[in-house]
CSV table of C-alpha atoms and ligand atoms in Angstrom, one decimal:
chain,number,residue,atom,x,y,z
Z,439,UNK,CA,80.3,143.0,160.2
Z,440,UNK,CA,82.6,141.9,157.6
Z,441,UNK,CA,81.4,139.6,155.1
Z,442,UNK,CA,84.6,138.0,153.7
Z,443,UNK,CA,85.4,135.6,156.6
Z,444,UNK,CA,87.0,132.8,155.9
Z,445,UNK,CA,87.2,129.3,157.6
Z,446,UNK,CA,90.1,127.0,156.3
Z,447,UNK,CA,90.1,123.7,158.2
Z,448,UNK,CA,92.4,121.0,157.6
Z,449,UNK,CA,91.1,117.0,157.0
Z,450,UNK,CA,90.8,114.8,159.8
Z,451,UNK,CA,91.3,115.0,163.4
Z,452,UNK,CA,88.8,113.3,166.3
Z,453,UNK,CA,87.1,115.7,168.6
Z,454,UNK,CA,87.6,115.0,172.7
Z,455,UNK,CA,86.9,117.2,175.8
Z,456,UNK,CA,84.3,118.5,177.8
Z,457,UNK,CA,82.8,121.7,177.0
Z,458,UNK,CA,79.6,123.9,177.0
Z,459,UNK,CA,78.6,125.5,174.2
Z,460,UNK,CA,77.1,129.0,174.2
Z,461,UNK,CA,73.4,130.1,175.2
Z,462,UNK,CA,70.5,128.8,173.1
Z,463,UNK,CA,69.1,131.4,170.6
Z,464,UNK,CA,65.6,131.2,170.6
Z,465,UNK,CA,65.8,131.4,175.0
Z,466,UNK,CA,67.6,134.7,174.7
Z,467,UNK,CA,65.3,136.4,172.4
Z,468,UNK,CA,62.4,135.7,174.7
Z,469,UNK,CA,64.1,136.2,177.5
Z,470,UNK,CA,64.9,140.0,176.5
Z,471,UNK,CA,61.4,140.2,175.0
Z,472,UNK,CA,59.2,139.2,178.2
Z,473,UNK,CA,61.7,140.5,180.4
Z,474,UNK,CA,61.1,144.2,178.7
Z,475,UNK,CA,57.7,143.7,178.9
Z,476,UNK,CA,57.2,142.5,183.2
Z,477,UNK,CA,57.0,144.5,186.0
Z,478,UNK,CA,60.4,143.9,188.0
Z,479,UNK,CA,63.5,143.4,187.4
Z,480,UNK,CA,64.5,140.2,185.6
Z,481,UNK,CA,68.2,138.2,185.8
Z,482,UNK,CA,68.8,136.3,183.0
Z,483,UNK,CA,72.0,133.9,183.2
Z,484,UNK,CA,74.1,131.9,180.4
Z,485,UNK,CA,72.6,134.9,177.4
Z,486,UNK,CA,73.5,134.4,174.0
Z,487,UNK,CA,76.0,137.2,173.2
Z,488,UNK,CA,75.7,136.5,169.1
Z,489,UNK,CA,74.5,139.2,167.3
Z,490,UNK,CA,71.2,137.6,166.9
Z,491,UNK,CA,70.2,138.0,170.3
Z,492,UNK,CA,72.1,141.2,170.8
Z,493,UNK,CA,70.0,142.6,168.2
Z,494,UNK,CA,66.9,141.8,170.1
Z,495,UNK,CA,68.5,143.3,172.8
Z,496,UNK,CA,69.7,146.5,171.4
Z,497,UNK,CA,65.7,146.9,169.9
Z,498,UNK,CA,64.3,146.8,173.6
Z,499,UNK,CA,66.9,149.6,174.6
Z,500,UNK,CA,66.0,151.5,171.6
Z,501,UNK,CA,62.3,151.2,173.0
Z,502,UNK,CA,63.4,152.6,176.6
Z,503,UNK,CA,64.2,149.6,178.6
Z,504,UNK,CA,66.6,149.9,181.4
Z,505,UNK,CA,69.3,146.8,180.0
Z,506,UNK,CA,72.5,145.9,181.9
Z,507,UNK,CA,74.9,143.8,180.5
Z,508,UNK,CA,75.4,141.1,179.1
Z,509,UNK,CA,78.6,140.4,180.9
Z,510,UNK,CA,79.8,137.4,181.0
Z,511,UNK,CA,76.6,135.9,180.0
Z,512,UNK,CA,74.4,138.2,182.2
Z,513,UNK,CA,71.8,139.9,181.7
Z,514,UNK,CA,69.9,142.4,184.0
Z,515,UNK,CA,66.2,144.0,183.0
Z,516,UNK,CA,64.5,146.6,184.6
Z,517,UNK,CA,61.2,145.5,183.2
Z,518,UNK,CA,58.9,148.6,181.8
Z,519,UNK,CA,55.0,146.4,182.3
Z,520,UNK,CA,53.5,145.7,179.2
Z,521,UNK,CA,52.4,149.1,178.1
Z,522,UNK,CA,55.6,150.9,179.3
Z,523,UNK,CA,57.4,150.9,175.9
Z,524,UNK,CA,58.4,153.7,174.2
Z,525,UNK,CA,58.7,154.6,170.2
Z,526,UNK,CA,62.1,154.1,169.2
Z,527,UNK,CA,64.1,157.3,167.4
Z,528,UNK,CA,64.6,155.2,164.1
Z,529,UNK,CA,64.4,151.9,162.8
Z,530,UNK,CA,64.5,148.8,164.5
Z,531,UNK,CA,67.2,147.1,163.0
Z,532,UNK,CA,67.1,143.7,163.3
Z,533,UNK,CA,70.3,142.1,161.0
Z,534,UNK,CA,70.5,138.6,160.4
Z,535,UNK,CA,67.5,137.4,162.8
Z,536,UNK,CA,63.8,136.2,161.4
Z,537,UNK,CA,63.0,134.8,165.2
Z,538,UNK,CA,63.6,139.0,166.1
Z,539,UNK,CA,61.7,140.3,163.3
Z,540,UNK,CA,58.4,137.6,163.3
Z,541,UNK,CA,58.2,138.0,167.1
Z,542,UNK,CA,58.7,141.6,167.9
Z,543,UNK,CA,55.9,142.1,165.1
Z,544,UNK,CA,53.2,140.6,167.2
Z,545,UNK,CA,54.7,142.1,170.3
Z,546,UNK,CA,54.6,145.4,168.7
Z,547,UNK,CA,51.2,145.4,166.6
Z,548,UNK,CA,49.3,146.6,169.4
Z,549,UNK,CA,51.4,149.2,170.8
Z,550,UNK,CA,50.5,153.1,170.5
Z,551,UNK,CA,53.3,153.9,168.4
Z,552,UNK,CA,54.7,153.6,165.2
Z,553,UNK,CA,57.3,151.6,164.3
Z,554,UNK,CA,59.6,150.4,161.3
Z,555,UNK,CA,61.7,147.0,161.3
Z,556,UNK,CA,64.6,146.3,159.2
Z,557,UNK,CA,67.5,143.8,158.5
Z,558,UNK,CA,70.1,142.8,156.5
Z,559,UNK,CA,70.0,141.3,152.9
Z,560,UNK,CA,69.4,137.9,153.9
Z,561,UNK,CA,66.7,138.5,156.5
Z,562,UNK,CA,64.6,141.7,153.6
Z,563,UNK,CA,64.3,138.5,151.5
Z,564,UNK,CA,62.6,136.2,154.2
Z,565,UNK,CA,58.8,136.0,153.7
Z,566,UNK,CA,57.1,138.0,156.3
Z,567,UNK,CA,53.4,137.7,155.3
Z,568,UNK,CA,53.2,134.8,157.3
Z,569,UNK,CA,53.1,136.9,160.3
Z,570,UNK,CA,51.5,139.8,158.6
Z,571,UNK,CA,48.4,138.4,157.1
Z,572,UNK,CA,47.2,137.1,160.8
Z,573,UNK,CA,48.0,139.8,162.4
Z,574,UNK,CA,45.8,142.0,160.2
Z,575,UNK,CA,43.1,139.7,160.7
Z,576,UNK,CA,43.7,140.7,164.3
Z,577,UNK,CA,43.2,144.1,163.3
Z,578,UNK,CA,46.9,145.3,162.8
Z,579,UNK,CA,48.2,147.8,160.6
Z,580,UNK,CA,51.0,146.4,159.1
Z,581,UNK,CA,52.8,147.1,155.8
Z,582,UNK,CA,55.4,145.0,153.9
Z,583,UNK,CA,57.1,145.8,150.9
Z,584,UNK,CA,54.6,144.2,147.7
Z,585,UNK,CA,56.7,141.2,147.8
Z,586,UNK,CA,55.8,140.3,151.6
Z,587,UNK,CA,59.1,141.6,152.9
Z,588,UNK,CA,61.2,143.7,154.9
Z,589,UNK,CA,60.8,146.6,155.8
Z,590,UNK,CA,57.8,146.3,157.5
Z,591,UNK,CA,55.9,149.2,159.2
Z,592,UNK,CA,53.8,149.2,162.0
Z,593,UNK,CA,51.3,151.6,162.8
Z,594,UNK,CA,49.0,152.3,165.9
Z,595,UNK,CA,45.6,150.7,165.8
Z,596,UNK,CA,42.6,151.1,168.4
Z,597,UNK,CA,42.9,147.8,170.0
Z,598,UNK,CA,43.5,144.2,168.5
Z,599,UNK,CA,40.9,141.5,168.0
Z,600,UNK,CA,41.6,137.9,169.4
Z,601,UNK,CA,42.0,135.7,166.5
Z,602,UNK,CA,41.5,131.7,166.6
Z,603,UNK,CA,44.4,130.7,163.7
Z,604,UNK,CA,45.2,127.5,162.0
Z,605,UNK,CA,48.9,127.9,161.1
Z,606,UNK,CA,49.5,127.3,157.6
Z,607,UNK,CA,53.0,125.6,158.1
Z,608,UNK,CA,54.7,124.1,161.6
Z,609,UNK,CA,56.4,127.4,162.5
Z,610,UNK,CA,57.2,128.6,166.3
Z,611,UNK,CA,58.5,132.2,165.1
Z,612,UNK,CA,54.2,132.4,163.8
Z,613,UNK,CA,52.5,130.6,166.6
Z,614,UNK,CA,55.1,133.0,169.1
Z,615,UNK,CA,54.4,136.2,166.8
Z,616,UNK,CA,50.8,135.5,167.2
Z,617,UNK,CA,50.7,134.7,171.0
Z,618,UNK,CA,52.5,138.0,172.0
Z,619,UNK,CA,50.2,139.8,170.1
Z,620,UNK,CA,47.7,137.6,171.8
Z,621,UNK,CA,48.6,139.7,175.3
Z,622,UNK,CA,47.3,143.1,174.0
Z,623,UNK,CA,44.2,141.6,172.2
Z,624,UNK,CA,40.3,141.2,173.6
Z,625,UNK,CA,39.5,138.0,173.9
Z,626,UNK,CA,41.5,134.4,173.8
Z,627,UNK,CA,43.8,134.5,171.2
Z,628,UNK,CA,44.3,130.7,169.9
Z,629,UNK,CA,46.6,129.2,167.2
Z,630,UNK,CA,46.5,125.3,166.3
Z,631,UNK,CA,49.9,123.9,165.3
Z,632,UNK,CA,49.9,121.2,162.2
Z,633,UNK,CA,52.8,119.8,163.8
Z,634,UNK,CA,54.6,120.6,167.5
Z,635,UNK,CA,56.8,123.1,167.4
Z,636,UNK,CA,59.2,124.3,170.0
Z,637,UNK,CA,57.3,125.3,172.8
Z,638,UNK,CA,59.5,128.1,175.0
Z,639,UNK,CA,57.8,131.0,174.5
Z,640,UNK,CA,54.7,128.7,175.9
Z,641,UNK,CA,56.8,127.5,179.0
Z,642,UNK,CA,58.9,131.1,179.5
Z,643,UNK,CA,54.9,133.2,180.0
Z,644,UNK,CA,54.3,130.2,182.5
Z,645,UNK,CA,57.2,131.1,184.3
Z,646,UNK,CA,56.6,135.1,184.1
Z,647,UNK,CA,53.4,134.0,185.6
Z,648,UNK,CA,51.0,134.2,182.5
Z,649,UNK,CA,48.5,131.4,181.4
Z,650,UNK,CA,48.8,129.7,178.3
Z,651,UNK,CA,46.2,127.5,177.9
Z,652,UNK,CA,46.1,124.1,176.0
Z,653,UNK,CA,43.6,122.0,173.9
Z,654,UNK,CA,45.3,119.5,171.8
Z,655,UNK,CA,47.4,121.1,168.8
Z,656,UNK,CA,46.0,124.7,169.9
Z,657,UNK,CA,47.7,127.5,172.4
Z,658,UNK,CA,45.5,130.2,173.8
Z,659,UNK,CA,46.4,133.6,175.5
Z,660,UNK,CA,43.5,136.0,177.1
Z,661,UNK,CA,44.8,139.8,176.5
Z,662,UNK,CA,45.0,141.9,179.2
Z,663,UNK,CA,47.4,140.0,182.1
Z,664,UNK,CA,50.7,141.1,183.7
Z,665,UNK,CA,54.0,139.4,183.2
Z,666,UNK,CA,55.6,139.4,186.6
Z,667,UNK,CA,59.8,139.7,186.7
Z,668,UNK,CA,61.7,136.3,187.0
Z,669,UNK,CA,65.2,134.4,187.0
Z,670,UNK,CA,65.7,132.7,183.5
Z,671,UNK,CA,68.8,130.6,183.5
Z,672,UNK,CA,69.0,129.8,179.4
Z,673,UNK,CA,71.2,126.4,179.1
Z,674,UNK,CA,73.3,125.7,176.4
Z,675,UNK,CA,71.7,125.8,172.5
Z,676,UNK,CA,70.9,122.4,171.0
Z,677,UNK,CA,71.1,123.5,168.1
Z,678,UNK,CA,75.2,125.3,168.3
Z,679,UNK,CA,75.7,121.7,170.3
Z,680,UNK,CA,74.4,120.2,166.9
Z,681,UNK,CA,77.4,120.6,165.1
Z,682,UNK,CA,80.2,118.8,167.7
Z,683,UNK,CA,77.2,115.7,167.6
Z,684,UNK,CA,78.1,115.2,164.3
Z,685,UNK,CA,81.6,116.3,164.3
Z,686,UNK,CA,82.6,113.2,167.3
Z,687,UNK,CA,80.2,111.3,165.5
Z,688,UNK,CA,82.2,111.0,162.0
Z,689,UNK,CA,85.5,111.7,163.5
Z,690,UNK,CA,87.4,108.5,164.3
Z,691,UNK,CA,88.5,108.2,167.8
Z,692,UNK,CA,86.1,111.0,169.4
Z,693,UNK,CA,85.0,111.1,172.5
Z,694,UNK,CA,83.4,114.9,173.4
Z,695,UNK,CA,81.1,115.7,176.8
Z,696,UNK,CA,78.9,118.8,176.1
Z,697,UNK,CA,77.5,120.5,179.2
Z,698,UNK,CA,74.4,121.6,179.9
Z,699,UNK,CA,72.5,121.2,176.6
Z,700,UNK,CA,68.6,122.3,176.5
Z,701,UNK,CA,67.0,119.0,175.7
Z,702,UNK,CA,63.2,120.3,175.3
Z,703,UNK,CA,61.2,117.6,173.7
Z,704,UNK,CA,60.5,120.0,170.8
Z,705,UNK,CA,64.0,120.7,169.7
Z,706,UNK,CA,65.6,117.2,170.5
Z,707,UNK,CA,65.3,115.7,166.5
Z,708,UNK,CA,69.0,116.0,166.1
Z,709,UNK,CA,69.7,113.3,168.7
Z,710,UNK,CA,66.7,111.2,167.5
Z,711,UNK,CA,67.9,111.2,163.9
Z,712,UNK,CA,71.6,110.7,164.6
Z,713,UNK,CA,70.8,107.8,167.0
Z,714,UNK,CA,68.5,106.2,164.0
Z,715,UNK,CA,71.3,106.1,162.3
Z,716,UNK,CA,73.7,104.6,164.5
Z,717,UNK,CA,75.2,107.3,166.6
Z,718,UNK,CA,76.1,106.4,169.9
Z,719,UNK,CA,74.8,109.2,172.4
Z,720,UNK,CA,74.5,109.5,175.8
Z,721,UNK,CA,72.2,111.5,177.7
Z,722,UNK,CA,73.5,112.4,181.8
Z,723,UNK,CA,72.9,114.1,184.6
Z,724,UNK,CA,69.1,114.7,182.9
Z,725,UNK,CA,67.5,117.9,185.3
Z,726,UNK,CA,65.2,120.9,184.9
Z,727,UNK,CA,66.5,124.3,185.3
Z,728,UNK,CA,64.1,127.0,184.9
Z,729,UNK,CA,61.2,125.4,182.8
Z,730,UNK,CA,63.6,123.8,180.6
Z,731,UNK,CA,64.7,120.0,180.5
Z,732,UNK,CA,68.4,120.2,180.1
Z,733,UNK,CA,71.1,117.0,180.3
Z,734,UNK,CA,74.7,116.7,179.5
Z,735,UNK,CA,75.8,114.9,176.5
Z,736,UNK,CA,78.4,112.0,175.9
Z,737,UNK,CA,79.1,111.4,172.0
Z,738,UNK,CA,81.5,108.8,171.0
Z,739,UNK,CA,82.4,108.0,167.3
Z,740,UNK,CA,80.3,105.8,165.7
Z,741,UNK,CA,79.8,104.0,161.6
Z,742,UNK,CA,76.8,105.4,160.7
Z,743,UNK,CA,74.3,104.9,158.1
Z,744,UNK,CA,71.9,106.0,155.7
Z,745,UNK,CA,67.9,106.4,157.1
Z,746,UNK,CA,64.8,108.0,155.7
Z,747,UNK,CA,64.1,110.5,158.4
Z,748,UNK,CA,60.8,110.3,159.9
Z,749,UNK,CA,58.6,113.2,159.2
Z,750,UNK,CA,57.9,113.6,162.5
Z,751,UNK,CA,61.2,114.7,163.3
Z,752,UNK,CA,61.4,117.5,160.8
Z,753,UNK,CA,60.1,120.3,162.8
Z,754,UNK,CA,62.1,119.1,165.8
Z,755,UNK,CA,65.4,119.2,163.9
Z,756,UNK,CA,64.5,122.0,161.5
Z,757,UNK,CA,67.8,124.2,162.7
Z,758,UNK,CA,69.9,121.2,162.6
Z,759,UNK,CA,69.8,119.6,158.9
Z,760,UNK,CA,73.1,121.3,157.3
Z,761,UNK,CA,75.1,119.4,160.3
Z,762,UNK,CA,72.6,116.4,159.8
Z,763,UNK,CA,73.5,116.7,156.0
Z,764,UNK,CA,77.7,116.4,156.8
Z,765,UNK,CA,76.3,113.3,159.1
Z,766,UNK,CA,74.5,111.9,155.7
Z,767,UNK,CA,77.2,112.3,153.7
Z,768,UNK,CA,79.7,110.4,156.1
Z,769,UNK,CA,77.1,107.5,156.7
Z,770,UNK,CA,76.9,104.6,154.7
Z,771,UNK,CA,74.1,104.0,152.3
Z,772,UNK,CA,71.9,106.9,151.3
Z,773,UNK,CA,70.1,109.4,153.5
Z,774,UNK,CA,66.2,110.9,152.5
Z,775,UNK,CA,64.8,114.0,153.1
Z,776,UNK,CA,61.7,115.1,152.1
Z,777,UNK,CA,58.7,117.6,153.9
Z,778,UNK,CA,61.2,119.9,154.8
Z,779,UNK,CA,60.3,122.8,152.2
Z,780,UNK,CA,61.3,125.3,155.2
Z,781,UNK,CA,64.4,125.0,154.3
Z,782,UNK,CA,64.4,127.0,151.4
Z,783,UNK,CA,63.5,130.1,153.3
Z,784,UNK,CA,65.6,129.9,156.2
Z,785,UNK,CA,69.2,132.5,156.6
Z,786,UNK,CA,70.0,130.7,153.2
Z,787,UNK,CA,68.2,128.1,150.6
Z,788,UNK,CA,69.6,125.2,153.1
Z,789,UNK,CA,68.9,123.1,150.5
Z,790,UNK,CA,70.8,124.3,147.5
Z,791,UNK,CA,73.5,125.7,149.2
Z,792,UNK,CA,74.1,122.6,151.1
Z,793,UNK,CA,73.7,120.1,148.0
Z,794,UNK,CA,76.4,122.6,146.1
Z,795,UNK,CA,79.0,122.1,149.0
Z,796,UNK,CA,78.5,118.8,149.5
Z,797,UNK,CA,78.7,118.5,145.4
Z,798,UNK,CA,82.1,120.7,145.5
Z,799,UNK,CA,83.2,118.2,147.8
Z,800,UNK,CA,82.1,115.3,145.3
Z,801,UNK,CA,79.3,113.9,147.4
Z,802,UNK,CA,76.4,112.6,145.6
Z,803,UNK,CA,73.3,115.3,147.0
Z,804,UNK,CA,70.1,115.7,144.8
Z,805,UNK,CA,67.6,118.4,146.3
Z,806,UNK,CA,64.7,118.2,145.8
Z,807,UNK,CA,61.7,120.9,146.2
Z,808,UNK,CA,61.0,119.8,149.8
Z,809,UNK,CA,64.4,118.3,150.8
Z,810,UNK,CA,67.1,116.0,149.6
Z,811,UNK,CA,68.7,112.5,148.8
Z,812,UNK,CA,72.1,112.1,149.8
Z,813,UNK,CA,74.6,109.7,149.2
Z,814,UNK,CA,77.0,108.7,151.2
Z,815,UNK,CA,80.6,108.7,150.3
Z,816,UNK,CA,84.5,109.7,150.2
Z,817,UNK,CA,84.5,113.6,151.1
Z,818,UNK,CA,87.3,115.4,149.1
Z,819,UNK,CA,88.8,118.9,150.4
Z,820,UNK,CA,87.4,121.6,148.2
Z,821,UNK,CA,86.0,124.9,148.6
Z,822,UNK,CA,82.6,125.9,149.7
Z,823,UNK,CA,80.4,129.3,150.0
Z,824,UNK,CA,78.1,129.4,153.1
Z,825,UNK,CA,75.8,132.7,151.7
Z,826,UNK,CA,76.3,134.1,154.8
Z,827,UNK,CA,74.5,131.6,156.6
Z,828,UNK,CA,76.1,130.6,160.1
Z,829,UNK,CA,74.8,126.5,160.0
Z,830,UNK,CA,76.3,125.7,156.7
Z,831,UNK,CA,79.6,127.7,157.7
Z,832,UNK,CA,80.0,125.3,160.7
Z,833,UNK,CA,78.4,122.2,159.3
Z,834,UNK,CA,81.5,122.5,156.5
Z,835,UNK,CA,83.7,123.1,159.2
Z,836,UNK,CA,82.8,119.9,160.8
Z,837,UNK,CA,82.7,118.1,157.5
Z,838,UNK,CA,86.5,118.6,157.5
Z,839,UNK,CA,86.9,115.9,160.1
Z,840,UNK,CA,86.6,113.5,157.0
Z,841,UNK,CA,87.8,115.2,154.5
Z,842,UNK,CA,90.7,114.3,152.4
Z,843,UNK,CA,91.8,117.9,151.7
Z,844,UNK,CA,92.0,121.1,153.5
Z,845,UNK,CA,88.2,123.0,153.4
Z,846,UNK,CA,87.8,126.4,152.3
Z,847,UNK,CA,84.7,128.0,153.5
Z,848,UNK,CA,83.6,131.9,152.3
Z,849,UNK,CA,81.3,134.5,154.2
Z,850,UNK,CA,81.6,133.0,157.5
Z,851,UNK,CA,81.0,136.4,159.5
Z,852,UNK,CA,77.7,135.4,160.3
Z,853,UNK,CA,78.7,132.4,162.6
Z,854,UNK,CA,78.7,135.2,164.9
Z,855,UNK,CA,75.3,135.9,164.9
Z,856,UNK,CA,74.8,131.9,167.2
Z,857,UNK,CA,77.7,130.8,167.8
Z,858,UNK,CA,80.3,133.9,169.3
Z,859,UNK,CA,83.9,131.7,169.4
Z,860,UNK,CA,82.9,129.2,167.4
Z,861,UNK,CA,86.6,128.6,165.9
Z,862,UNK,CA,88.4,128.4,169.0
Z,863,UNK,CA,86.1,126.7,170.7
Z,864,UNK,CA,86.0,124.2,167.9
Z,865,UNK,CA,90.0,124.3,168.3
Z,866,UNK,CA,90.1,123.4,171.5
Z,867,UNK,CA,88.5,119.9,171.2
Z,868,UNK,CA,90.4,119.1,168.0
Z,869,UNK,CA,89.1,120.8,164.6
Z,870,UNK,CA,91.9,122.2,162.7
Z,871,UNK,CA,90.2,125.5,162.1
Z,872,UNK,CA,91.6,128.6,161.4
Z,873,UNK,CA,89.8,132.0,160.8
Z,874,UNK,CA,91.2,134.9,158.5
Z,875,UNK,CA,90.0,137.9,157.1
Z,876,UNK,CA,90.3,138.2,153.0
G,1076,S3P,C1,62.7,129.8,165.9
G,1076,S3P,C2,61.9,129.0,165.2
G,1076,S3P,C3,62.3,128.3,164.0
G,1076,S3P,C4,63.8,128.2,163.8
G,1076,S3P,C5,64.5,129.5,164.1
G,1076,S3P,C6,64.2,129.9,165.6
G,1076,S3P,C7,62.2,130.4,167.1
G,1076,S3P,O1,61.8,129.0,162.8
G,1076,S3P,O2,64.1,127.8,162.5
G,1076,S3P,O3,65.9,129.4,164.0
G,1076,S3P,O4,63.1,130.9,168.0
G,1076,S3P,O5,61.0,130.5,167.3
G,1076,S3P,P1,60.3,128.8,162.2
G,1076,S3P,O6,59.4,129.3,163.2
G,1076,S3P,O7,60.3,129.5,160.9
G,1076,S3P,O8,60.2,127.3,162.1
């Protein structure tokens, strides 16, 4: 992938139409993983084709599962059973995607082979010990580099313990990392959430006919089930419809219908916190497809202003704050942020790189160690660098839609690892985006 993408999107515009944005992430990595691992064959419909999910895709192959597709959003698995993978030739290499790396660890800690993962620049500096330290308490072998990073090598062990784990922070890709693992362990494996976080690897087990059980805060597996093939149809991604919220929100004028949007209650912040402050959403045509509450979503342009967002909410929106940030800066009054430290270890520091384009843009943004203050105010054009992260890339885009100058935005390749034909897309509805190679 090339690095030196560049988005150049010209100031203001309204967004209208009715579209559906691609297949959420987080659905399509699970899908491929528990597919893989059930006996059957497993047809998964609206897949992520971003390189994120491909990646996850292309590890499973590498570990000798029959995969057809995707075309055209399709996805066909001829599932192997649990202890039907095989060692991969080299390297699992995972590019931009933590949710691939922190998951496949716990699927992979208690397999009879040895295994190395790997990734790209971004994801060899996210902290893995998060997912490394409970695993070894689970009786793992598992090596990092000293730092707690990528590369991290897994080796064969004689069987894993079950473990019962307070997570140290609210964090899905741990709680999921720890529940796989969970499947090839003796014993219930439990994990107690300090906040709810999303919940699909929880409700996609259920549907591949595996108990997870529930007490409160915790989530339990017992090792030593089946996961039985099944028909996953992943709707649209919340989080990719995340940034055409905000876009029809600040846009004068807008009026945009997104179909099909996965409206779990664990990833559904972005709609709370936008309607706090002001933003006139509509929720239709509510329904449940395949364990998953999805609805279609009405946004019309809307003044909004300045809130302290509630901490609850953080967790629930934690993919979704660079486009909430663009909303903050368009809002009147000041927006607060805080108990979102997360942020500093995600694809990019979310934080700094966000406050420094919203700066070059001269809008008042303080960070903070565990979020931000924003101010509301008159966007200029300018140019911004994204770090290679795909939400700040598109969150500038967006911000465009009230700018007062064109907006350059660097090292957009990435957008490609969530959001395949983001541009055009974009385009289509109204955002004067244009995409060229420097
Ligand atoms: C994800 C969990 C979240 C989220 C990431 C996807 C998942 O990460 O930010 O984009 O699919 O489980 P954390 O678990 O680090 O919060």
């Amino acid at each position: 992938m090339s690095s030196n993408l560049q988005f150049t999107v010209g100031p203001g515009g309204r967004l209208q139409g009715d579209i559906r944005v691609p297949g959420d992430k987080s659905i399509s990595h699970r899908s491929i993983m528990l597919g893989s691992l059930a006996r059957g064959i497993t047809r998964i419909s609206g897949f992520l084709e971003g390189e994120d999910a491909l990646a996850t895709l292309r590890a499973f192959r590498a570990m000798g599962v029959e995969i057809q597709g995707p075309d055209d959003g399709v996805v066909i698995i001829h599932g192997v059973g649990k202890d039907g993978l095989q060692a991969p030739e080299d390297a699992l290499d995972l590019g931009n995607s933590g949710t691939s790396m922190r998951l496949l660890s716990g699927l992979l800690a208690g397999q009879g082979f040895e295994v190395t993962l790997i990734g790209d620049e971004s994801l060899s500096r996210r902290p893995m010990q998060r997912v490394t330290e409970p695993l070894k308490l689970m009786g793992a072998e598992i090596n990092t580099t000293p730092k707690g990073t990528a590369p991290l090598i897994i080796r064969p062990v004689d069987g894993l313990r079950a473990i019962d784990y307070p997570l140290p922070v609210a964090s899905a890709q741990v709680k999921s990392c720890l529940l796989l693992a969970g499947l090839y362990a003796e014993g219930e494996t439990w994990v107690t959430e300090p906040a709810p976080t999303r919940d699909h690897t929880e409700r996609m087990l259920r549907g591949f006919g595996y108990d997870v059980m529930q007490d409160g805060p915790r989530r339990g597996v017992r090792g030593g089930g089946e996961l039985v093939a099944c028909e996953i149809d992943v709707p649209a991604d919340i989080s990719s419809a995340a940034f055409f919220l905000v876009g029809a929100c600040i846009a004068p004028e807008s009026d945009l219908t997104l179909r099909h949007v996965g409206m779990n209650p664990t990833r559904d912040g972005v709609i709370n916190i936008l309607r706090l402050m002001g933003a006139r959403i509509e929720v239709i045509n509510e329904r449940e497809v395949g364990g998953e509450p999805v609805a279609d979503l009405r946004v019309r342009s809307a003044g909004l202003k300045g809130i302290r967002i509630p901490q609850d909410q953080v967790p629930l929106a934690i993919d979704e704050f660079p486009a909430l940030f663009v909303a903050a800066a368009c809002a009147e009054g000041e927006t607060v942020l805080t108990g979102a430290g997360e942020l500093r270890v995600k694809e990019s520091d979310r934080i700094q790189v966000m406050a420094d384009g919203l700066q070059a843009l001269g809008i008042e943004a303080e960070p903070s160690a565990d979020g931000i203050v924003i101010q509301g105010g008159r966007m200029s054009g300018g140019r911004v660098d994204s770090h290679g992260d795909h939400r700040i890339a598109m969150a500038f885009a967006m911000a465009a839609l009230r700018a007062s100058g064109e907006i350059h935005i660097d090292d957009c390749a990435n957008v490609n690892t969530s959001f395949p034909g983001f541009a055009g897309l974009a385009q289509s509805v109204g955002l004067q985006v244009s995409q060229k190679d420097v």
